[in-house]
Amino acid sequence: MTLSVHNLSITRGGIRVLEQVSFVLAAGEALVLRGPNGIGKTTLLRTIAGLQPPLDGEISVAPDTLVYAGHADGLKSTLTVEENLSFWAQIFGQGDIAPAMDSFDLGALRTRPAGLLSAGQKRRLGLARLLVTGRAIWILDEPTVSLDTRAVEMFAQVIRTHLGQGGATLMATHIDLGLDQANTLDLTPFRASANQLDDFDEAFL
């Protein structure tokens, strides 16, 4: 199980933002993307996840291997915590949601509608979806947003377990999760040299 990215060039709104990005992510590894705001971390993750086409280059990964978690938590507000997880488990052909509930300490919130959760609770529920997908490679964009210190450690432990079971994680985050298996990739050298972006454009990269 490997994700291979070779000479990838990507655009946002028709503007080239990154060029010739290459890396290999193998089983048991985490790769953290670094770079200033607006460099294109979100655009790169969305491209690798298949949500938009690349301009050039290749992304090589086995089918049905990736799962993406972006800024939105992807919850149905009228469904309870349990119902939300059960829905996603059914979508991905999984059954037991108990490990996901336990990993993010959601048991006490089991019957609460997602729309009544705090921002941090919603984020925990959104991340718990990763555990019911059965997918090996997690693509994560700022996954710790809205999480308190305790919840960040929960998430870090989930990542450690995932890597220990042969999974892999590609993420953009400014938080040090203390992962021994994590490498970093600074995207600054891959920034498209011809870009002349104003602050408005950069806010959406």
mmCIF file of C-alpha atoms in Angstrom:
data_model
loop_
_atom_site.group_PDB
_atom_site.id
_atom_site.type_symbol
_atom_site.label_atom_id
_atom_site.label_comp_id
_atom_site.label_asym_id
_atom_site.label_seq_id
_atom_site.Cartn_x
_atom_site.Cartn_y
_atom_site.Cartn_z
ATOM 1 C CA MET A 1 0.000 0.000 0.000
ATOM 2 C CA THR A 2 1.801 3.107 -1.284
ATOM 3 C CA LEU A 3 0.829 6.595 -2.395
ATOM 4 C CA SER A 4 3.227 7.893 -5.020
ATOM 5 C CA VAL A 5 3.155 11.475 -6.290
ATOM 6 C CA HIS A 6 5.450 12.301 -9.213
ATOM 7 C CA ASN A 7 6.119 15.749 -10.700
ATOM 8 C CA LEU A 8 2.669 17.009 -9.731
ATOM 9 C CA SER A 9 1.662 20.533 -10.769
ATOM 10 C CA ILE A 10 -1.612 22.000 -9.553
ATOM 11 C CA THR A 11 -3.772 25.061 -10.027
ATOM 12 C CA ARG A 12 -6.351 26.956 -8.025
ATOM 13 C CA GLY A 13 -8.854 29.108 -9.903
ATOM 14 C CA GLY A 14 -6.783 28.740 -13.056
ATOM 15 C CA ILE A 15 -3.606 29.950 -11.340
ATOM 16 C CA ARG A 16 -0.637 27.583 -11.117
ATOM 17 C CA VAL A 17 0.319 27.327 -7.432
ATOM 18 C CA LEU A 18 2.683 24.354 -7.044
ATOM 19 C CA GLU A 19 4.984 22.640 -9.535
ATOM 20 C CA GLN A 20 6.863 19.343 -9.713
ATOM 21 C CA VAL A 21 5.828 18.022 -6.289
ATOM 22 C CA SER A 22 7.097 14.470 -5.742
ATOM 23 C CA PHE A 23 7.028 12.123 -2.760
ATOM 24 C CA VAL A 24 6.245 8.555 -1.761
ATOM 25 C CA LEU A 25 4.140 7.672 1.275
ATOM 26 C CA ALA A 26 4.445 4.050 2.386
ATOM 27 C CA ALA A 27 2.545 1.914 4.884
ATOM 28 C CA GLY A 28 3.171 2.929 8.476
ATOM 29 C CA GLU A 29 4.304 6.434 7.553
ATOM 30 C CA ALA A 30 2.947 9.934 8.155
ATOM 31 C CA LEU A 31 3.889 12.930 6.036
ATOM 32 C CA VAL A 32 3.171 16.452 7.269
ATOM 33 C CA LEU A 33 2.983 19.266 4.723
ATOM 34 C CA ARG A 34 4.569 22.545 5.765
ATOM 35 C CA GLY A 35 4.633 25.990 4.207
ATOM 36 C CA PRO A 36 3.228 29.482 4.644
ATOM 37 C CA ASN A 37 -0.480 30.224 4.424
ATOM 38 C CA GLY A 38 -1.621 30.364 0.831
ATOM 39 C CA ILE A 39 1.121 28.187 -0.615
ATOM 40 C CA GLY A 40 -1.372 25.545 -1.762
ATOM 41 C CA LYS A 41 -1.485 22.840 0.911
ATOM 42 C CA THR A 42 -5.273 22.495 0.728
ATOM 43 C CA THR A 43 -5.229 22.485 -3.063
ATOM 44 C CA LEU A 44 -2.571 19.764 -3.074
ATOM 45 C CA LEU A 45 -4.519 17.580 -0.655
ATOM 46 C CA ARG A 46 -7.756 18.007 -2.608
ATOM 47 C CA THR A 47 -5.964 17.090 -5.822
ATOM 48 C CA ILE A 48 -4.432 13.952 -4.339
ATOM 49 C CA ALA A 49 -7.829 13.010 -2.902
ATOM 50 C CA GLY A 50 -9.295 13.182 -6.412
ATOM 51 C CA LEU A 51 -11.525 16.202 -5.819
ATOM 52 C CA GLN A 52 -9.902 18.181 -8.621
ATOM 53 C CA PRO A 53 -7.620 17.246 -11.525
ATOM 54 C CA PRO A 54 -3.897 18.003 -11.550
ATOM 55 C CA LEU A 55 -2.378 20.194 -14.244
ATOM 56 C CA ASP A 56 0.548 17.820 -14.803
ATOM 57 C CA GLY A 57 2.139 14.823 -13.143
ATOM 58 C CA GLU A 58 0.993 11.498 -11.763
ATOM 59 C CA ILE A 59 -0.729 10.224 -8.628
ATOM 60 C CA SER A 60 -0.388 6.489 -8.164
ATOM 61 C CA VAL A 61 -2.463 4.712 -5.518
ATOM 62 C CA ALA A 62 -4.603 1.592 -5.345
ATOM 63 C CA PRO A 63 -8.376 2.091 -5.839
ATOM 64 C CA ASP A 64 -10.537 2.638 -2.755
ATOM 65 C CA THR A 65 -7.498 3.354 -0.594
ATOM 66 C CA LEU A 66 -7.896 7.059 0.223
ATOM 67 C CA VAL A 67 -10.234 8.933 2.524
ATOM 68 C CA TYR A 68 -10.235 12.734 2.792
ATOM 69 C CA ALA A 69 -11.176 14.921 5.762
ATOM 70 C CA GLY A 70 -11.175 18.635 5.033
ATOM 71 C CA HIS A 71 -12.223 21.784 6.867
ATOM 72 C CA ALA A 72 -15.906 20.820 6.896
ATOM 73 C CA ASP A 73 -16.871 18.071 9.335
ATOM 74 C CA GLY A 74 -19.349 16.494 6.903
ATOM 75 C CA LEU A 75 -22.050 15.865 9.503
ATOM 76 C CA LYS A 76 -25.812 15.680 9.185
ATOM 77 C CA SER A 77 -27.037 18.029 11.898
ATOM 78 C CA THR A 78 -30.382 16.313 12.534
ATOM 79 C CA LEU A 79 -28.807 12.886 13.044
ATOM 80 C CA THR A 80 -27.352 11.861 16.384
ATOM 81 C CA VAL A 81 -23.684 11.129 16.917
ATOM 82 C CA GLU A 82 -24.396 7.414 16.683
ATOM 83 C CA GLU A 83 -26.559 7.808 13.583
ATOM 84 C CA ASN A 84 -23.911 9.878 11.815
ATOM 85 C CA LEU A 85 -21.237 7.254 12.383
ATOM 86 C CA SER A 86 -23.579 4.413 11.454
ATOM 87 C CA PHE A 87 -24.457 6.199 8.217
ATOM 88 C CA TRP A 88 -20.800 6.496 7.201
ATOM 89 C CA ALA A 89 -20.054 2.931 8.298
ATOM 90 C CA GLN A 90 -22.803 1.699 5.987
ATOM 91 C CA ILE A 91 -21.532 3.844 3.115
ATOM 92 C CA PHE A 92 -18.093 2.251 3.395
ATOM 93 C CA GLY A 93 -19.354 -1.246 4.093
ATOM 94 C CA GLN A 94 -18.199 -1.347 7.693
ATOM 95 C CA GLY A 95 -20.157 -2.520 10.719
ATOM 96 C CA ASP A 96 -18.910 -1.805 14.232
ATOM 97 C CA ILE A 97 -18.745 1.871 15.209
ATOM 98 C CA ALA A 98 -17.794 1.194 18.843
ATOM 99 C CA PRO A 99 -14.005 1.595 18.334
ATOM 100 C CA ALA A 100 -14.553 4.984 16.695
ATOM 101 C CA MET A 101 -16.858 6.099 19.498
ATOM 102 C CA ASP A 102 -14.359 5.008 22.138
ATOM 103 C CA SER A 103 -11.299 6.487 20.425
ATOM 104 C CA PHE A 104 -12.808 9.974 20.441
ATOM 105 C CA ASP A 105 -14.706 9.667 23.732
ATOM 106 C CA LEU A 106 -18.117 10.104 22.122
ATOM 107 C CA GLY A 107 -20.073 7.626 24.241
ATOM 108 C CA ALA A 108 -21.736 10.247 26.441
ATOM 109 C CA LEU A 109 -22.820 12.117 23.294
ATOM 110 C CA ARG A 110 -24.206 9.052 21.527
ATOM 111 C CA THR A 111 -27.837 10.251 21.335
ATOM 112 C CA ARG A 112 -27.154 13.977 20.895
ATOM 113 C CA PRO A 113 -27.982 15.506 17.481
ATOM 114 C CA ALA A 114 -24.849 16.654 15.717
ATOM 115 C CA GLY A 115 -26.316 20.118 15.313
ATOM 116 C CA LEU A 116 -26.233 20.584 19.084
ATOM 117 C CA LEU A 117 -22.566 19.704 19.505
ATOM 118 C CA SER A 118 -19.852 22.239 20.230
ATOM 119 C CA ALA A 119 -17.267 22.984 17.533
ATOM 120 C CA GLY A 120 -14.743 20.703 19.210
ATOM 121 C CA GLN A 121 -17.255 17.878 19.600
ATOM 122 C CA LYS A 122 -18.220 18.176 15.943
ATOM 123 C CA ARG A 123 -14.581 17.947 14.956
ATOM 124 C CA ARG A 124 -14.110 14.820 17.087
ATOM 125 C CA LEU A 125 -17.141 13.235 15.434
ATOM 126 C CA GLY A 126 -15.910 14.244 11.997
ATOM 127 C CA LEU A 127 -12.528 12.653 12.655
ATOM 128 C CA ALA A 128 -14.165 9.528 14.097
ATOM 129 C CA ARG A 129 -15.557 8.924 10.609
ATOM 130 C CA LEU A 130 -12.031 8.004 9.506
ATOM 131 C CA LEU A 131 -12.175 4.901 11.671
ATOM 132 C CA VAL A 132 -15.345 3.550 10.064
ATOM 133 C CA THR A 133 -14.165 3.896 6.461
ATOM 134 C CA GLY A 134 -11.747 0.985 6.414
ATOM 135 C CA ARG A 135 -9.473 3.086 4.183
ATOM 136 C CA ALA A 136 -5.702 2.771 4.601
ATOM 137 C CA ILE A 137 -4.526 6.250 3.583
ATOM 138 C CA TRP A 138 -5.931 9.273 5.398
ATOM 139 C CA ILE A 139 -5.688 12.690 3.700
ATOM 140 C CA LEU A 140 -6.225 15.338 6.375
ATOM 141 C CA ASP A 141 -6.439 19.128 6.098
ATOM 142 C CA GLU A 142 -5.860 20.915 9.433
ATOM 143 C CA PRO A 143 -7.493 18.086 11.410
ATOM 144 C CA THR A 144 -6.887 19.615 14.850
ATOM 145 C CA VAL A 145 -8.904 22.806 14.269
ATOM 146 C CA SER A 146 -11.300 23.400 17.224
ATOM 147 C CA LEU A 147 -9.763 20.573 19.285
ATOM 148 C CA ASP A 148 -8.644 21.210 22.862
ATOM 149 C CA THR A 149 -5.402 19.772 24.240
ATOM 150 C CA ARG A 150 -7.000 16.532 25.405
ATOM 151 C CA ALA A 151 -8.741 15.956 22.084
ATOM 152 C CA VAL A 152 -5.508 16.644 20.177
ATOM 153 C CA GLU A 153 -3.843 13.858 22.170
ATOM 154 C CA MET A 154 -6.794 11.551 21.404
ATOM 155 C CA PHE A 155 -6.326 12.284 17.739
ATOM 156 C CA ALA A 156 -2.561 11.770 17.927
ATOM 157 C CA GLN A 157 -3.106 8.379 19.549
ATOM 158 C CA VAL A 158 -5.579 7.434 16.798
ATOM 159 C CA ILE A 159 -2.930 8.317 14.209
ATOM 160 C CA ARG A 160 -0.284 6.269 16.038
ATOM 161 C CA THR A 161 -2.597 3.260 16.105
ATOM 162 C CA HIS A 162 -3.471 3.691 12.438
ATOM 163 C CA LEU A 163 0.206 3.814 11.464
ATOM 164 C CA GLY A 164 0.985 0.863 13.690
ATOM 165 C CA GLN A 165 -1.644 -1.175 11.853
ATOM 166 C CA GLY A 166 -0.029 -0.435 8.497
ATOM 167 C CA GLY A 167 -2.032 2.647 7.568
ATOM 168 C CA ALA A 168 -0.584 5.933 6.319
ATOM 169 C CA THR A 169 -1.446 9.596 6.779
ATOM 170 C CA LEU A 170 -0.825 12.703 4.680
ATOM 171 C CA MET A 171 -1.784 15.884 6.481
ATOM 172 C CA ALA A 172 -1.432 19.632 6.622
ATOM 173 C CA THR A 173 -1.151 20.848 10.207
ATOM 174 C CA HIS A 174 0.801 23.420 12.196
ATOM 175 C CA ILE A 175 0.479 21.323 15.376
ATOM 176 C CA ASP A 176 3.276 19.018 16.500
ATOM 177 C CA LEU A 177 1.512 15.734 17.222
ATOM 178 C CA GLY A 178 4.614 14.027 18.557
ATOM 179 C CA LEU A 179 4.552 11.263 15.955
ATOM 180 C CA ASP A 180 7.812 9.332 15.771
ATOM 181 C CA GLN A 181 6.857 8.021 12.322
ATOM 182 C CA ALA A 182 6.178 11.471 10.834
ATOM 183 C CA ASN A 183 8.289 13.133 8.156
ATOM 184 C CA THR A 184 7.774 16.662 6.880
ATOM 185 C CA LEU A 185 7.637 18.101 3.374
ATOM 186 C CA ASP A 186 8.192 21.842 2.995
ATOM 187 C CA LEU A 187 6.258 22.986 -0.074
ATOM 188 C CA THR A 188 8.124 26.293 -0.387
ATOM 189 C CA PRO A 189 10.609 24.997 -3.013
ATOM 190 C CA PHE A 190 7.673 23.827 -5.163
ATOM 191 C CA ARG A 191 5.878 27.157 -5.295
ATOM 192 C CA ALA A 192 5.181 28.229 -8.871
ATOM 193 C CA SER A 193 7.679 30.989 -9.624
ATOM 194 C CA ALA A 194 5.404 32.982 -11.929
ATOM 195 C CA ASN A 195 2.652 33.498 -9.320
ATOM 196 C CA GLN A 196 1.597 37.048 -8.558
ATOM 197 C CA LEU A 197 -1.223 36.409 -6.078
ATOM 198 C CA ASP A 198 -2.959 39.059 -4.047
ATOM 199 C CA ASP A 199 -4.070 38.448 -0.458
ATOM 200 C CA PHE A 200 -7.613 37.577 -1.535
ATOM 201 C CA ASP A 201 -6.419 34.769 -3.791
ATOM 202 C CA GLU A 202 -4.034 33.358 -1.173
ATOM 203 C CA ALA A 203 -6.799 33.059 1.415
ATOM 204 C CA PHE A 204 -8.407 30.324 -0.672
ATOM 205 C CA LEU A 205 -5.361 28.187 -1.413
#
